[in-house]
């Protein structure tokens, strides 16, 4: 069997052990079929026992029939590709399509409908058996019911199918490229074409395309954080250093990043057989928890279905007691069930969600799990990453200190900010150092790309400096050409500085320029002078103090600070052509001239502070969880507003009041920064306590495991938690969260698989958009439900009156089905397009226990107020139509027995006219139609009032929701079509009706409108009053 | 709109007109089935006819205040003014039960059933203000044309299927002045309030030589210009009845 099957049976837990070693535990998830599974477990273990790292290169070549110099033979590679399949993670194995479809057809409600259809068919069969071929009503009803189930089933299936497609299409957006050597030639091919035995090259910036046994390496370092959560770069080299494949240095894992250096290696595992692949496919076997909205809908449908069956049962019993034949009583039962059960609620719901998903996709949020959209709306806590989500994920020069003054650089993404004064001589000197003492360079061929977006080869600080000087100075590459480099000492951790020596541009000036950058205190040590306004002044204590202050200030902002200095070498001692030796350092490295400090930070995204503010007004707490340093984390938190202005931590208060930390009243501190070390020693109750105590929290230096604990603690407080994450190790937290949000750019596939939503632009502000849309969907769904529920009453009362007062039936089963499944669908969907009532992001998040989708206020208002008015409208129209044709209301009462007796061909009406059964039947159909039109007319007004729950419709705008207007027109057209299309009377029991019968319900419609405007006015005027509580839904 | 409705005249009659043609006795599943030797088996039919024809007894039609003696041969419509009670109630034409002769139940209290020659009484459903128009003399069956009168709405009963024609045998019609149809002077009907005692004209049909011990399907049809038939409503302007008479 395929490895895929085996993986699904086990869950892998990855734990970081104290010694920092990774340990992969395989847990058996289920215990049934023990023997078979045991065997599979053995297989699994065997597969985990990769020994490729221990083989010699020769053995490796033999095993994979490859060559470490020429790579695979391309035809052979093609064969392996056919054998093993493409090198990509298979999406988690879904349920087979037919099962998905069957599931759509066999829900609780659907089963009810099936039973109903079966009853109808049996009734029809019995009628046929009795030789009564006149009425095929039951047959039509059965067909209609089956059609409904199948159509809604298809619809649901289609929606599901579509949302799966969204994800699939998203995956194909960026095919990864890899450099492979086959037949001795280098190729760039799509990474998914790689096969076991391929010889590949990786270099800094690449994502490792498969599990690779390293053959050669030049300073290759990888970031295994997506696998282990450990963000320290790890060296990769050809030597086997550990017997565990996870520990050894000569294996680079699929989907990890190569940070620097280059390496070549032989692929030993591809696709799902890679370590990551195994973990990902195991993790995806874990069941998702039900989303709050799914619970809501189920809860709601259960109540409604229960109500339907209760009412239906009561009627059934009453009908049987009154003396109806069993079958007829059964048909009543069904009519009521059909009228009551909001069968297409799921369909409407699906449409609403997929609409929103589409809308979000346009705003760079891909929603994997449709229902998650609404969950996002009820989110009360967002645990956000810092890097890349809140920040731009690129180091940027933010401050400079020269001429004893701190200057602020422009850190905005599009360089729209203010620049600083660049006229000073010191600045020119500093700029020269920054440009020259820098190893980073732009990848070629990017001249047309804006500077901030250009790809740079080099580390983060150098990249920042390069881009900074490119923007302020112009073409740095050319500038460097002019100042030819004579010698270089790269940055290393012992020196903590970097030196380069350059010839000057002017050929007449024989001096060499030595430029140096490094850790500020080390640079300062080597300086004798300081440049102020272009003048070299001796570096005395006063200047040193000024330096210290600036250094502390910048450091306190959480920024990485570098010092810069230079020295023009004595042309006598170092003439042109002097051979500088970087090992010996045969040139001065002290007594230099200090030029300035430059500090860098990964700046917050421009949109984030606004988004955090929005979250705050929306009652959502934003918690920062980052692996970064506490000071940086705090600085970013403060700059984006996670720690608001004026909020202090316990430490801040202590230092301000000059008292020991222990004496501070902890409740006074709104903000709190907890680092991973502290977190480790905390009991989970302590964490909950801290979360309660400080509204503004930042967790720094946390491991992905701790992220999970934080999420759980928030959930213990009853919060609905959204979590952002990108690494493989975030997947437990993403799964645990009520809504997991993965990063589309930085995110690993495992994180994306575990998440419910993917932010294509990794931008926090997109989450806020999601929240807004989620809330909107809940509101609109509520409106839609209110609209849908309302007509249940005018559908039910005809039966009630029919049975209790024995009038001729005012509304037929098929007519009800038409209302439910045909005319009212479009308007109820159109409410999903309704814009937010302006204050949507100023409300607290929904309390999932209290604010239900279908609450009592909504039901009572819809059923007993609007529904009642609609019923009155229907009956008024019904009695009008009856009376105008000759049947006065009083005569109708008790008429049922005669009316329905098909042997009576001369039943007298109020004028003494005699009606045949056929004539009465058409009159009955006329009544159905009239009642139908009444409900439709009222529903048109109903959909208008449902546009808002609190605001006046006039404030919301009548025609702003174009779809709704179209829906109303459509509804009217459909009504006309049903009434006036020839052939309708005998198929669907619709009769052409007189124009004035369309008008009878209008006053009631207007009443509905006015009534609801009064309700909304009361709700707006008296918030919190009895009125508000009882009438606001 | 409910309040604009007149007590005397319905607003619309599009559902009730053209009127239905009904037969007495009222039969289940349009079937008259009995055994000649068993009076019990046709008791319900006799009962139905008795009950219906009671209103046509001469002692019921005594009052000259209510009843009007109209011509005893077919005549034109009698208009009795507007459809309101300004002149109080309207008079009603008498219809003598005797005109139904063998089927009147006066001579033969079993209406021919005990002889295996069943009678049915045919009536046109009342529709207020409705003036049935006799057919133009084209395209009518020859039997109907034979007794044509410009003031009579002719009714004709025959086998439903051609091949059953000989099973039906001769059909006797008893109506006013021996015409097989409804005379026009009884129309229009002024409604329950203005003519509470209204008697609609009747036509008795006797099947004198039906084939026994088999099902014989007969269709009676009213002919007229403003009489319609419908596939869906088998009682509009015509009806069908199935005889199943057991000889023993």
PDB file of C-alpha atoms in Angstrom, chain B residues 5-159:
ATOM      1  CA  UNK B   5     -69.098  42.793  -2.572  1.00  0.00           C
ATOM      2  CA  UNK B   6     -72.772  42.803  -3.429  1.00  0.00           C
ATOM      3  CA  UNK B   7     -75.100  40.453  -1.639  1.00  0.00           C
ATOM      4  CA  UNK B   8     -77.056  39.904  -4.784  1.00  0.00           C
ATOM      5  CA  UNK B   9     -74.582  39.586  -7.536  1.00  0.00           C
ATOM      6  CA  UNK B  10     -71.184  37.916  -7.466  1.00  0.00           C
ATOM      7  CA  UNK B  11     -68.293  40.049  -8.616  1.00  0.00           C
ATOM      8  CA  UNK B  12     -66.829  37.351 -10.816  1.00  0.00           C
ATOM      9  CA  UNK B  13     -68.207  34.143 -12.248  1.00  0.00           C
ATOM     10  CA  UNK B  14     -65.305  33.043 -14.340  1.00  0.00           C
ATOM     11  CA  UNK B  15     -64.753  29.980 -12.194  1.00  0.00           C
ATOM     12  CA  UNK B  16     -68.372  28.813 -12.007  1.00  0.00           C
ATOM     13  CA  UNK B  17     -69.338  29.388 -15.630  1.00  0.00           C
ATOM     14  CA  UNK B  18     -69.815  27.678 -17.977  1.00  0.00           C
ATOM     15  CA  UNK B  19     -72.002  25.661 -15.650  1.00  0.00           C
ATOM     16  CA  UNK B  20     -71.794  22.036 -14.766  1.00  0.00           C
ATOM     17  CA  UNK B  21     -74.309  19.428 -15.824  1.00  0.00           C
ATOM     18  CA  UNK B  22     -75.259  17.152 -12.971  1.00  0.00           C
ATOM     19  CA  UNK B  23     -77.392  14.134 -12.488  1.00  0.00           C
ATOM     20  CA  UNK B  24     -79.598  12.957  -9.697  1.00  0.00           C
ATOM     21  CA  UNK B  25     -79.316  10.576  -7.999  1.00  0.00           C
ATOM     22  CA  UNK B  26     -75.871  11.474  -6.823  1.00  0.00           C
ATOM     23  CA  UNK B  27     -73.646   8.561  -7.658  1.00  0.00           C
ATOM     24  CA  UNK B  28     -70.319   7.378  -6.327  1.00  0.00           C
ATOM     25  CA  UNK B  29     -67.581   7.064  -8.914  1.00  0.00           C
ATOM     26  CA  UNK B  30     -70.125   7.963 -11.600  1.00  0.00           C
ATOM     27  CA  UNK B  31     -71.505   4.439 -11.441  1.00  0.00           C
ATOM     28  CA  UNK B  32     -75.098   3.248 -11.150  1.00  0.00           C
ATOM     29  CA  UNK B  33     -74.914  -0.348 -10.219  1.00  0.00           C
ATOM     30  CA  UNK B  34     -77.779  -2.432  -8.930  1.00  0.00           C
ATOM     31  CA  UNK B  35     -79.518  -5.752  -9.150  1.00  0.00           C
ATOM     32  CA  UNK B  36     -83.112  -5.810 -10.425  1.00  0.00           C
ATOM     33  CA  UNK B  37     -84.181  -8.455  -7.958  1.00  0.00           C
ATOM     34  CA  UNK B  38     -82.766  -6.664  -4.930  1.00  0.00           C
ATOM     35  CA  UNK B  39     -84.643  -3.444  -3.997  1.00  0.00           C
ATOM     36  CA  UNK B  40     -81.962  -2.745  -1.391  1.00  0.00           C
ATOM     37  CA  UNK B  41     -79.358  -2.373  -4.105  1.00  0.00           C
ATOM     38  CA  UNK B  42     -81.149   0.574  -5.767  1.00  0.00           C
ATOM     39  CA  UNK B  43     -82.651   1.974  -2.584  1.00  0.00           C
ATOM     40  CA  UNK B  44     -80.128   4.770  -2.365  1.00  0.00           C
ATOM     41  CA  UNK B  45     -80.846   5.958  -5.923  1.00  0.00           C
ATOM     42  CA  UNK B  46     -84.587   6.013  -5.336  1.00  0.00           C
ATOM     43  CA  UNK B  47     -84.023   7.791  -2.058  1.00  0.00           C
ATOM     44  CA  UNK B  48     -81.861  10.401  -3.763  1.00  0.00           C
ATOM     45  CA  UNK B  49     -84.439  11.058  -6.455  1.00  0.00           C
ATOM     46  CA  UNK B  50     -87.272  11.222  -3.938  1.00  0.00           C
ATOM     47  CA  UNK B  51     -85.418  13.714  -1.860  1.00  0.00           C
ATOM     48  CA  UNK B  52     -84.495  15.896  -4.780  1.00  0.00           C
ATOM     49  CA  UNK B  53     -87.892  15.861  -6.469  1.00  0.00           C
ATOM     50  CA  UNK B  54     -89.764  16.685  -3.250  1.00  0.00           C
ATOM     51  CA  UNK B  55     -89.242  20.384  -3.984  1.00  0.00           C
ATOM     52  CA  UNK B  56     -91.002  19.895  -7.310  1.00  0.00           C
ATOM     53  CA  UNK B  57     -94.216  18.530  -5.703  1.00  0.00           C
ATOM     54  CA  UNK B  58     -97.184  20.674  -6.611  1.00  0.00           C
ATOM     55  CA  UNK B  59     -98.001  21.399  -2.944  1.00  0.00           C
ATOM     56  CA  UNK B  60     -94.590  22.982  -2.635  1.00  0.00           C
ATOM     57  CA  UNK B  61     -95.401  25.315  -5.495  1.00  0.00           C
ATOM     58  CA  UNK B  62     -98.787  26.467  -4.267  1.00  0.00           C
ATOM     59  CA  UNK B  63     -98.015  30.039  -3.266  1.00  0.00           C
ATOM     60  CA  UNK B  64     -98.758  32.538  -6.000  1.00  0.00           C
ATOM     61  CA  UNK B  65     -96.715  35.072  -4.121  1.00  0.00           C
ATOM     62  CA  UNK B  66     -93.598  33.161  -4.925  1.00  0.00           C
ATOM     63  CA  UNK B  67     -94.432  31.246  -8.014  1.00  0.00           C
ATOM     64  CA  UNK B  68     -95.239  32.510 -11.368  1.00  0.00           C
ATOM     65  CA  UNK B  69     -97.115  30.503 -13.907  1.00  0.00           C
ATOM     66  CA  UNK B  70     -95.004  30.650 -16.956  1.00  0.00           C
ATOM     67  CA  UNK B  71     -95.850  29.242 -20.340  1.00  0.00           C
ATOM     68  CA  UNK B  72     -95.966  25.452 -20.303  1.00  0.00           C
ATOM     69  CA  UNK B  73     -94.129  25.240 -23.540  1.00  0.00           C
ATOM     70  CA  UNK B  74     -90.554  26.468 -24.031  1.00  0.00           C
ATOM     71  CA  UNK B  75     -90.335  30.215 -24.245  1.00  0.00           C
ATOM     72  CA  UNK B  76     -87.793  33.030 -24.127  1.00  0.00           C
ATOM     73  CA  UNK B  77     -85.826  34.214 -21.048  1.00  0.00           C
ATOM     74  CA  UNK B  78     -87.845  35.997 -18.433  1.00  0.00           C
ATOM     75  CA  UNK B  79     -86.047  39.065 -17.175  1.00  0.00           C
ATOM     76  CA  UNK B  80     -87.163  40.146 -13.746  1.00  0.00           C
ATOM     77  CA  UNK B  81     -85.324  43.452 -13.344  1.00  0.00           C
ATOM     78  CA  UNK B  82     -82.066  44.378 -11.707  1.00  0.00           C
ATOM     79  CA  UNK B  83     -80.101  42.165  -9.375  1.00  0.00           C
ATOM     80  CA  UNK B  84     -81.183  43.867  -6.140  1.00  0.00           C
ATOM     81  CA  UNK B  85     -84.011  43.736  -3.693  1.00  0.00           C
ATOM     82  CA  UNK B  86     -85.559  47.110  -4.635  1.00  0.00           C
ATOM     83  CA  UNK B  87     -88.710  45.278  -5.671  1.00  0.00           C
ATOM     84  CA  UNK B  88     -88.379  42.640  -3.004  1.00  0.00           C
ATOM     85  CA  UNK B  89     -88.025  39.005  -3.964  1.00  0.00           C
ATOM     86  CA  UNK B  90     -88.421  37.848  -7.500  1.00  0.00           C
ATOM     87  CA  UNK B  91     -91.011  35.331  -8.650  1.00  0.00           C
ATOM     88  CA  UNK B  92     -90.044  31.865  -9.789  1.00  0.00           C
ATOM     89  CA  UNK B  93     -91.473  29.772 -12.621  1.00  0.00           C
ATOM     90  CA  UNK B  94     -93.290  26.623 -11.610  1.00  0.00           C
ATOM     91  CA  UNK B  95     -91.949  23.295 -12.849  1.00  0.00           C
ATOM     92  CA  UNK B  96     -94.364  20.425 -12.636  1.00  0.00           C
ATOM     93  CA  UNK B  97     -93.069  17.103 -11.443  1.00  0.00           C
ATOM     94  CA  UNK B  98     -95.606  15.433 -13.663  1.00  0.00           C
ATOM     95  CA  UNK B  99     -93.758  16.572 -16.749  1.00  0.00           C
ATOM     96  CA  UNK B 100     -91.159  13.956 -15.936  1.00  0.00           C
ATOM     97  CA  UNK B 101     -93.815  11.311 -16.618  1.00  0.00           C
ATOM     98  CA  UNK B 102     -92.395   7.814 -16.087  1.00  0.00           C
ATOM     99  CA  UNK B 103     -89.519   9.270 -14.178  1.00  0.00           C
ATOM    100  CA  UNK B 104     -91.577  11.531 -11.973  1.00  0.00           C
ATOM    101  CA  UNK B 105     -91.884   8.882  -9.289  1.00  0.00           C
ATOM    102  CA  UNK B 106     -95.601   9.442  -9.145  1.00  0.00           C
ATOM    103  CA  UNK B 107     -96.698   6.395 -11.098  1.00  0.00           C
ATOM    104  CA  UNK B 108     -93.637   4.296 -10.482  1.00  0.00           C
ATOM    105  CA  UNK B 109     -92.130   4.938  -7.049  1.00  0.00           C
ATOM    106  CA  UNK B 110     -88.958   3.068  -8.042  1.00  0.00           C
ATOM    107  CA  UNK B 111     -88.302   5.343 -11.058  1.00  0.00           C
ATOM    108  CA  UNK B 112     -88.060   2.344 -13.334  1.00  0.00           C
ATOM    109  CA  UNK B 113     -85.321   0.692 -11.367  1.00  0.00           C
ATOM    110  CA  UNK B 114     -87.314  -2.378 -10.456  1.00  0.00           C
ATOM    111  CA  UNK B 115     -87.929  -3.000 -14.143  1.00  0.00           C
ATOM    112  CA  UNK B 116     -84.311  -2.528 -15.005  1.00  0.00           C
ATOM    113  CA  UNK B 117     -85.172   0.729 -16.800  1.00  0.00           C
ATOM    114  CA  UNK B 118     -83.403   3.266 -14.606  1.00  0.00           C
ATOM    115  CA  UNK B 119     -84.212   6.964 -14.680  1.00  0.00           C
ATOM    116  CA  UNK B 120     -81.787   9.745 -13.994  1.00  0.00           C
ATOM    117  CA  UNK B 121     -82.728  13.361 -13.633  1.00  0.00           C
ATOM    118  CA  UNK B 122     -80.468  15.864 -15.341  1.00  0.00           C
ATOM    119  CA  UNK B 123     -80.091  19.458 -14.261  1.00  0.00           C
ATOM    120  CA  UNK B 124     -77.953  22.357 -15.254  1.00  0.00           C
ATOM    121  CA  UNK B 125     -76.013  23.847 -12.330  1.00  0.00           C
ATOM    122  CA  UNK B 126     -77.371  27.172 -11.218  1.00  0.00           C
ATOM    123  CA  UNK B 127     -75.298  30.145 -12.177  1.00  0.00           C
ATOM    124  CA  UNK B 128     -76.588  33.543 -11.242  1.00  0.00           C
ATOM    125  CA  UNK B 129     -77.650  35.624 -14.198  1.00  0.00           C
ATOM    126  CA  UNK B 130     -76.549  32.985 -16.655  1.00  0.00           C
ATOM    127  CA  UNK B 131     -78.583  32.867 -19.862  1.00  0.00           C
ATOM    128  CA  UNK B 132     -77.834  29.653 -21.688  1.00  0.00           C
ATOM    129  CA  UNK B 133     -77.932  30.062 -25.428  1.00  0.00           C
ATOM    130  CA  UNK B 134     -79.354  27.244 -27.528  1.00  0.00           C
ATOM    131  CA  UNK B 135     -77.020  25.971 -30.175  1.00  0.00           C
ATOM    132  CA  UNK B 136     -77.050  27.157 -33.729  1.00  0.00           C
ATOM    133  CA  UNK B 137     -78.331  24.313 -35.826  1.00  0.00           C
ATOM    134  CA  UNK B 138     -75.069  23.331 -37.408  1.00  0.00           C
ATOM    135  CA  UNK B 139     -72.983  20.404 -36.322  1.00  0.00           C
ATOM    136  CA  UNK B 140     -75.499  18.919 -33.953  1.00  0.00           C
ATOM    137  CA  UNK B 141     -76.175  15.190 -33.818  1.00  0.00           C
ATOM    138  CA  UNK B 142     -79.146  14.288 -35.929  1.00  0.00           C
ATOM    139  CA  UNK B 143     -81.126  13.067 -32.914  1.00  0.00           C
ATOM    140  CA  UNK B 144     -80.853  16.497 -31.332  1.00  0.00           C
ATOM    141  CA  UNK B 145     -81.746  18.344 -34.486  1.00  0.00           C
ATOM    142  CA  UNK B 146     -84.924  16.343 -34.798  1.00  0.00           C
ATOM    143  CA  UNK B 147     -86.545  17.977 -31.839  1.00  0.00           C
ATOM    144  CA  UNK B 148     -84.991  21.376 -32.216  1.00  0.00           C
ATOM    145  CA  UNK B 149     -86.705  24.294 -30.558  1.00  0.00           C
ATOM    146  CA  UNK B 150     -85.206  27.739 -30.416  1.00  0.00           C
ATOM    147  CA  UNK B 151     -86.128  28.083 -26.693  1.00  0.00           C
ATOM    148  CA  UNK B 152     -84.732  24.759 -25.552  1.00  0.00           C
ATOM    149  CA  UNK B 153     -81.235  23.823 -24.461  1.00  0.00           C
ATOM    150  CA  UNK B 154     -81.016  20.315 -25.900  1.00  0.00           C
ATOM    151  CA  UNK B 155     -79.522  17.397 -23.978  1.00  0.00           C
ATOM    152  CA  UNK B 156     -78.537  14.201 -25.589  1.00  0.00           C
ATOM    153  CA  UNK B 157     -77.397  10.947 -24.000  1.00  0.00           C
ATOM    154  CA  UNK B 158     -75.551   8.313 -25.951  1.00  0.00           C
ATOM    155  CA  UNK B 159     -72.971   5.634 -25.561  1.00  0.00           C
TER     156      UNK B 159
END
